[in-house]
GROMACS .gro file of C-alpha atoms in nm:
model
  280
    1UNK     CA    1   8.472  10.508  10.330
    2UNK     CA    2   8.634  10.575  10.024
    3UNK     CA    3   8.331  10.767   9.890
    4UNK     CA    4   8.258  11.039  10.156
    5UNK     CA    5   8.581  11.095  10.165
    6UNK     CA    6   8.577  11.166   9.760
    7UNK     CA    7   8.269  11.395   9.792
    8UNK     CA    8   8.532  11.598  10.086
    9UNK     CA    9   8.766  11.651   9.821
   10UNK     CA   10   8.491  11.739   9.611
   11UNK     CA   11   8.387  11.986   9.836
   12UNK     CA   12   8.712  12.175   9.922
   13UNK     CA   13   8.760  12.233   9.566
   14UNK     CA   14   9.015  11.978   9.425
   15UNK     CA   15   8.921  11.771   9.066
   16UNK     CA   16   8.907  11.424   9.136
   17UNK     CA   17   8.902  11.141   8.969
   18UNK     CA   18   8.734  10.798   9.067
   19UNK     CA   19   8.733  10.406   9.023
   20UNK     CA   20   8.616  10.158   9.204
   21UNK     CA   21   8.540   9.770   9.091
   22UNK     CA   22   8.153   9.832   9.160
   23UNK     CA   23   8.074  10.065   8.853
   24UNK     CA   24   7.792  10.174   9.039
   25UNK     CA   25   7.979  10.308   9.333
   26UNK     CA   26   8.195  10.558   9.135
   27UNK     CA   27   7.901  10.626   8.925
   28UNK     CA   28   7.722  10.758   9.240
   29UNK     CA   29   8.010  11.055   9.299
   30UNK     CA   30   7.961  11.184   8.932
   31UNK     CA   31   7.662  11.431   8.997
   32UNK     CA   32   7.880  11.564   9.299
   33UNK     CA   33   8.107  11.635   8.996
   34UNK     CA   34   8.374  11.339   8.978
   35UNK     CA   35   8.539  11.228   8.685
   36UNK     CA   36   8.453  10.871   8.627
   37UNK     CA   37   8.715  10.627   8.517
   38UNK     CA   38   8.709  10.295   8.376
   39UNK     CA   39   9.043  10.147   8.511
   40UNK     CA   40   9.300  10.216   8.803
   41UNK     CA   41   9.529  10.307   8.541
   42UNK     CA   42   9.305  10.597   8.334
   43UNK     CA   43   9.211  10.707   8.711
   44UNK     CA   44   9.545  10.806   8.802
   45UNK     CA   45   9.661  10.948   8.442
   46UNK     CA   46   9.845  11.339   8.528
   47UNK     CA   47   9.750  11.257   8.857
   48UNK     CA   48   9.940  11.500   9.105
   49UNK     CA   49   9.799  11.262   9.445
   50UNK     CA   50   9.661  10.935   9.408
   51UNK     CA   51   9.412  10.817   9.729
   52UNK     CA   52   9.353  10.402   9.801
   53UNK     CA   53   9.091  10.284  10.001
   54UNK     CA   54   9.048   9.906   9.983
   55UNK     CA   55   9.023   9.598  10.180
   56UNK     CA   56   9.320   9.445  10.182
   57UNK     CA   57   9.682   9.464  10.117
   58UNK     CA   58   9.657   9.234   9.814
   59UNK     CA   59   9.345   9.475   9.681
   60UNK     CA   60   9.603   9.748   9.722
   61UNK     CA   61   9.901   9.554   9.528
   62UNK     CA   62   9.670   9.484   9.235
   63UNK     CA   63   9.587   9.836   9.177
   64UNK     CA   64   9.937  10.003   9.248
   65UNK     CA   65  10.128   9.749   9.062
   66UNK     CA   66   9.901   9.418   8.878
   67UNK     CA   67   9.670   9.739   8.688
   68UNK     CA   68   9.971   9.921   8.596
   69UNK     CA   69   9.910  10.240   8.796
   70UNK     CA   70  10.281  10.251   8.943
   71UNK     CA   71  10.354  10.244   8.524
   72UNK     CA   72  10.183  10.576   8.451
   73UNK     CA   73  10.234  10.779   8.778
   74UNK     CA   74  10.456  11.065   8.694
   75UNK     CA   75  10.787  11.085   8.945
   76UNK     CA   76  10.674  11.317   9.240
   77UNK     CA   77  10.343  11.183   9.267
   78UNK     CA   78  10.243  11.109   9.619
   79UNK     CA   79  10.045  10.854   9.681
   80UNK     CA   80   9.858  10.813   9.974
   81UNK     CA   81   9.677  10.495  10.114
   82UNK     CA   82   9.429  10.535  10.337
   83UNK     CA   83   9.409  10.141  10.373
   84UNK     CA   84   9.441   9.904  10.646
   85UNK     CA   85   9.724   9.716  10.572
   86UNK     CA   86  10.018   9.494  10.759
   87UNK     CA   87  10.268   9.756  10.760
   88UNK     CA   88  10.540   9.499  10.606
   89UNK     CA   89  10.303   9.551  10.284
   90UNK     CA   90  10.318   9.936  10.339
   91UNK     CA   91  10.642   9.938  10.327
   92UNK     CA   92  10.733   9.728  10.018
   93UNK     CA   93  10.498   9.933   9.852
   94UNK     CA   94  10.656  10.242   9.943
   95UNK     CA   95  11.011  10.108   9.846
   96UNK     CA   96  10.901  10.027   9.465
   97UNK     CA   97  10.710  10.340   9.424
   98UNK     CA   98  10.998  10.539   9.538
   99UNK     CA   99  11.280  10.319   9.313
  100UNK     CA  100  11.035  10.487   9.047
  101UNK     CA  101  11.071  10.859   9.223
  102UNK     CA  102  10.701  10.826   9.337
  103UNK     CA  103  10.613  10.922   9.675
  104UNK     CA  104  10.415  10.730   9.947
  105UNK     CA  105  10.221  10.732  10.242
  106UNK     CA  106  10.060  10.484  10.471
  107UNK     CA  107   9.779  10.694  10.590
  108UNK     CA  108   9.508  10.474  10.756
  109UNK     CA  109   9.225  10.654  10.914
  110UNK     CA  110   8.977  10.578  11.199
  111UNK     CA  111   8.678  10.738  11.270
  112UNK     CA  112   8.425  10.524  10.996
  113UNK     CA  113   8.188  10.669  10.758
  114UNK     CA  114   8.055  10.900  11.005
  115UNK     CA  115   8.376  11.064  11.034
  116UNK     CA  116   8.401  11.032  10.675
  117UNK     CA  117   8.119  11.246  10.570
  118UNK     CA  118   8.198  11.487  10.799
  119UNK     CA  119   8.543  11.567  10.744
  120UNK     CA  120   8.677  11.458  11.133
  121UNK     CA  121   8.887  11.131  11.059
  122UNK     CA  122   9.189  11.079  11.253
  123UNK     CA  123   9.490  11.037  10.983
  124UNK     CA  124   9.785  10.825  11.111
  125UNK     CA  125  10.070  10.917  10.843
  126UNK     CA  126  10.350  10.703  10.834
  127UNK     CA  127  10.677  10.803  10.580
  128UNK     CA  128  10.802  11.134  10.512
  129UNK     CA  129  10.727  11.450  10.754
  130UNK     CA  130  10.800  11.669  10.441
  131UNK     CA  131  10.506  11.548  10.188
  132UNK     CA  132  10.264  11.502  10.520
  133UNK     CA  133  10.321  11.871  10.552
  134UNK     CA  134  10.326  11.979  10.191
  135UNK     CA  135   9.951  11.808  10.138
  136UNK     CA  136   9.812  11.949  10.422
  137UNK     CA  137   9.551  12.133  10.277
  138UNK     CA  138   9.470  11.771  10.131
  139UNK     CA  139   9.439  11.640  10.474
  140UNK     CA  140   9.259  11.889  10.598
  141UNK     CA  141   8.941  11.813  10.380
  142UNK     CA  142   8.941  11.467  10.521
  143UNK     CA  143   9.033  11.525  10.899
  144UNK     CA  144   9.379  11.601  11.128
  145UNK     CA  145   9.630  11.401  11.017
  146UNK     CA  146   9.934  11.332  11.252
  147UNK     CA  147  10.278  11.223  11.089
  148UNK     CA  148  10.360  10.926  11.360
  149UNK     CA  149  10.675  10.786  11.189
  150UNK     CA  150  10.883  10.627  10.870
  151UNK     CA  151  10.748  10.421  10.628
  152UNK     CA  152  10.465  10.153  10.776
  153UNK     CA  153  10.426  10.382  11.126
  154UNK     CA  154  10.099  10.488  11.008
  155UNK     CA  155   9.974  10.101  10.987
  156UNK     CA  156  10.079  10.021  11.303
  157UNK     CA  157   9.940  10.319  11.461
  158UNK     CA  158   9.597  10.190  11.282
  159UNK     CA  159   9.667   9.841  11.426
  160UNK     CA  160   9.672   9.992  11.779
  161UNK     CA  161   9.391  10.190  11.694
  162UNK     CA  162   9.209   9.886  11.603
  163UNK     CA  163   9.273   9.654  11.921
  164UNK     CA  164   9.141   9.908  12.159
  165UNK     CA  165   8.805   9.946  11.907
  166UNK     CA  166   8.799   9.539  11.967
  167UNK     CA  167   8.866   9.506  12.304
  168UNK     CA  168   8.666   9.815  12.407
  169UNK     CA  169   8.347   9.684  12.197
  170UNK     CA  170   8.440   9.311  12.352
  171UNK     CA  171   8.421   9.503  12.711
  172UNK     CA  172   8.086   9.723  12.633
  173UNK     CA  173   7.948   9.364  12.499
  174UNK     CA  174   8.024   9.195  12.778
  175UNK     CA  175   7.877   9.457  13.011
  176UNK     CA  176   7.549   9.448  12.852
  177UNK     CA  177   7.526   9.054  12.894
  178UNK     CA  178   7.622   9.092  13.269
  179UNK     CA  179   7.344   9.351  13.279
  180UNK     CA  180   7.128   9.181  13.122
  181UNK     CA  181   7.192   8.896  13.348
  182UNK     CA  182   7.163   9.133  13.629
  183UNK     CA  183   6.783   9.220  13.552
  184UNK     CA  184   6.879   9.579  13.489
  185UNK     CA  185   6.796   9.800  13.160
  186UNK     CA  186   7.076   9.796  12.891
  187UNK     CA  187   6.968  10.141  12.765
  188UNK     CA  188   6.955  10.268  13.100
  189UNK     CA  189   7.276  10.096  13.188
  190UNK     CA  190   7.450  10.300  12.912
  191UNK     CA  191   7.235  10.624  12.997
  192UNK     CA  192   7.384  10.600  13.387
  193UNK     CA  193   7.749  10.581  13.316
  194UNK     CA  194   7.763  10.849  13.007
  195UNK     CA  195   8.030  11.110  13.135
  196UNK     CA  196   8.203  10.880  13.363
  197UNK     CA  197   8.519  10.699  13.343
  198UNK     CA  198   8.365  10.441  13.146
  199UNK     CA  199   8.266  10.698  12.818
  200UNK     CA  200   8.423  10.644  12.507
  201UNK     CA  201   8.302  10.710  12.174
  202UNK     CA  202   8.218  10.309  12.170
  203UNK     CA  203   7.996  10.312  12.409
  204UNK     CA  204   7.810  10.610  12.266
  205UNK     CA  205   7.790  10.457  11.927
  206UNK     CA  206   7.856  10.091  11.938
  207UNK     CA  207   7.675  10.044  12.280
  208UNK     CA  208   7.377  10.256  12.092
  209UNK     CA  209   7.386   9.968  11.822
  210UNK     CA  210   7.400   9.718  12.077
  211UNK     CA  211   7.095   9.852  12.224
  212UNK     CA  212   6.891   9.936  11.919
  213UNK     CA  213   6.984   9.601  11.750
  214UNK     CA  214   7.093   9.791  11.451
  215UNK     CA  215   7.412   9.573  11.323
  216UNK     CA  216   7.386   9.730  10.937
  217UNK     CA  217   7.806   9.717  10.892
  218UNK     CA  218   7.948  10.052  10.928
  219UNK     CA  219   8.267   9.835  10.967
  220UNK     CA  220   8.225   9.485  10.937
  221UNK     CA  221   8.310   9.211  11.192
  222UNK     CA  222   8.542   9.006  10.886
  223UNK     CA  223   8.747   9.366  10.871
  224UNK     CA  224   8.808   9.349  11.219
  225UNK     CA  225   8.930   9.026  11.259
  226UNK     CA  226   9.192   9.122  10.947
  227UNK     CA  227   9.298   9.354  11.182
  228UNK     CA  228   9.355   9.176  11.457
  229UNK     CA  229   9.507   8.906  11.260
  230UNK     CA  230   9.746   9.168  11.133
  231UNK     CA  231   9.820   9.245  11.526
  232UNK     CA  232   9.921   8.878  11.601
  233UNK     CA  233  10.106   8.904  11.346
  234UNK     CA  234  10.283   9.212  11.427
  235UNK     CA  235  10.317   9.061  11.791
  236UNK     CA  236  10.496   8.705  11.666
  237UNK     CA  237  10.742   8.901  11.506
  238UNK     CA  238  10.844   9.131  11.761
  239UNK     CA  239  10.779   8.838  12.040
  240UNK     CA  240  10.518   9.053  12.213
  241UNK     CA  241  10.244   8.885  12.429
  242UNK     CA  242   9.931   9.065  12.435
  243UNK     CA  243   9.649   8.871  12.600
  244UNK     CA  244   9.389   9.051  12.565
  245UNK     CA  245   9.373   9.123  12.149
  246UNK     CA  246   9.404   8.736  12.134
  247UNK     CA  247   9.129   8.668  12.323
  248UNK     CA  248   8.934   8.960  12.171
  249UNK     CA  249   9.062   8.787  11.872
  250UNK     CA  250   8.928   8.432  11.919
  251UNK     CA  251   8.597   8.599  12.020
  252UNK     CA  252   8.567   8.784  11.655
  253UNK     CA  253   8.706   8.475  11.504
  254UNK     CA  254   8.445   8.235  11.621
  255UNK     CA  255   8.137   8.503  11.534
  256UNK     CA  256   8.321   8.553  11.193
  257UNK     CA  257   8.345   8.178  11.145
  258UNK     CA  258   7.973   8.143  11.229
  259UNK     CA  259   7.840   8.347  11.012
  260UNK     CA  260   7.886   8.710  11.154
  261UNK     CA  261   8.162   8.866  10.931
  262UNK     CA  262   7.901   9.110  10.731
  263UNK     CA  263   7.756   9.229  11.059
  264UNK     CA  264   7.927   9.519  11.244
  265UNK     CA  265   8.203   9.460  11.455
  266UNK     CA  266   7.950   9.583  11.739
  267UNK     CA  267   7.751   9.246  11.656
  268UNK     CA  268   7.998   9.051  11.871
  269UNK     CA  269   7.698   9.082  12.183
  270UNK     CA  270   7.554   8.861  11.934
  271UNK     CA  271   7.855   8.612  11.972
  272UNK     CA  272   7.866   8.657  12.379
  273UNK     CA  273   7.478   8.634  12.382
  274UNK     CA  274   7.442   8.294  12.253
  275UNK     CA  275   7.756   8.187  12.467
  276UNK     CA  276   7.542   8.330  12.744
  277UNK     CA  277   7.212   8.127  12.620
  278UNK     CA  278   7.067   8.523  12.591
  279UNK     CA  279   6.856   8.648  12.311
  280UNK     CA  280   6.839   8.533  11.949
   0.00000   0.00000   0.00000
């Protein structure tokens, strides 16, 4: 994610600067005319807005605060991480940076690499209206961006986003074992209810995946369960029951367990197939 999203920045004009812990990955964004830099800390030197895009809140701690980035950022940077976080992380991180007069968003995005590359992810800002609006032009190179709230809104908005991804590719999955069952034609299945009630950019993409076989991670099936651990977690702590991200939940969590996590998230049919004694 994080590179398309650097070659959109690229593109609208603004000087960027990159790092990532795979040499080779920020290598690959210097003939589209990045600056290349060896640490978190020389990426983010004079740096008027800093961008994050990693796995995990921990990944995120280590290069805000373990590399020393939060050391060199001059007050009135914004920072803006376009991680999927818990939003409890989002907004400790947000306190420290602004004890040092930095600013901070928790901007998570949906939409994958495909949105990525071509500039149409949906940006869930959470922390103040003010800097959401004063980088829009930013924003605009990646996607629409929608302020949705203080500090740690933006992760939770992402969290919701990411239980009806789960439960809606759980569903699709489920509906290609039944039709499978059923003697009828997946591809045919999905054909026949395209513009119904039952559309949804899963089933156009995910159910094509399903169909085609093609489970090369575009966002993979480990991520997801984060996610959805992050929602339980979410849910314990404001004693919400939600039934159907746990099951969802338990169904990612057994695939990941048996090997899945690298595969798409779309790679659960895999999961319900062999519950179903279906294909290999």
């Amino acid at each position: 994610m994080g590179a398309p999203m650097a070659r959109r920045l690229l593109g609208a004009g603004f000087k960027v600067t990159v790092w990532n812990r795979d040499v080779s990955k920020a290598e690959s964004l210097h003939s589209a005319g990045a600056a290349v830099a060896p640490t978190p800390r020389e990426a983010v030197l004079d740096a008027d807005v800093v961008f994050t895009m990693l796995s995990d809140g921990k990944a995120v701690e280590d290069v805000l605060f373990t590399s020393g980035c939060a050391d060199v950022l001059r007050p009135g940077t914004a920072v803006i991480d376009t991680s999927s976080i818990a939003p409890p992380i989002a907004k400790d991180h947000a306190a420290r940076l602004s004890m040092r007069g930095i600013q901070h968003l928790d901007a998570p995005v949906s939409g994958g690499v495909v949105g990525a590359q071509a500039g149409t992810l949906a940006i869930m800002a959470g922390g103040d209206a003010a800097v959401v609006e004063r980088l829009s032009a930013v924003f605009a190179a990646l996607g629409r961006v929608t302020h949705v709230g203080p500090s740690g809104a933006g992760q939770i908005c992402k969290l919701a986003n990411q239980q009806i991804v789960a439960i809606t590719i759980g569903a699709v999955a489920e509906a290609m074992v039944l039709v499978e069952a059923g003697g009828a034609s997946r591809e045919k299945f999905r054909e026949a209810i395209r513009g119904g009630f039952a559309e949804s950019r899963i089933l156009d993409l995910h159910g094509g995946r399903m169909i085609a076989r093609d489970f090369k991670p575009g966002g993979p099936s480990k991520l997801q369960l984060k996610d959805l651990d992050a929602v339980a977690s979410m849910a314990e702590q404001y004693s919400l029951e939600l039934p159907l991200t746990e099951r969802v939940r338990s169904e990612f969590s057994e695939f990941v367990a048996g090997g899945g996590g690298d595969q798409d998230h779309s790679a659960l049919l895999l999961h319900l197939e062999q519950l179903n004694g279906q294909k290999a």
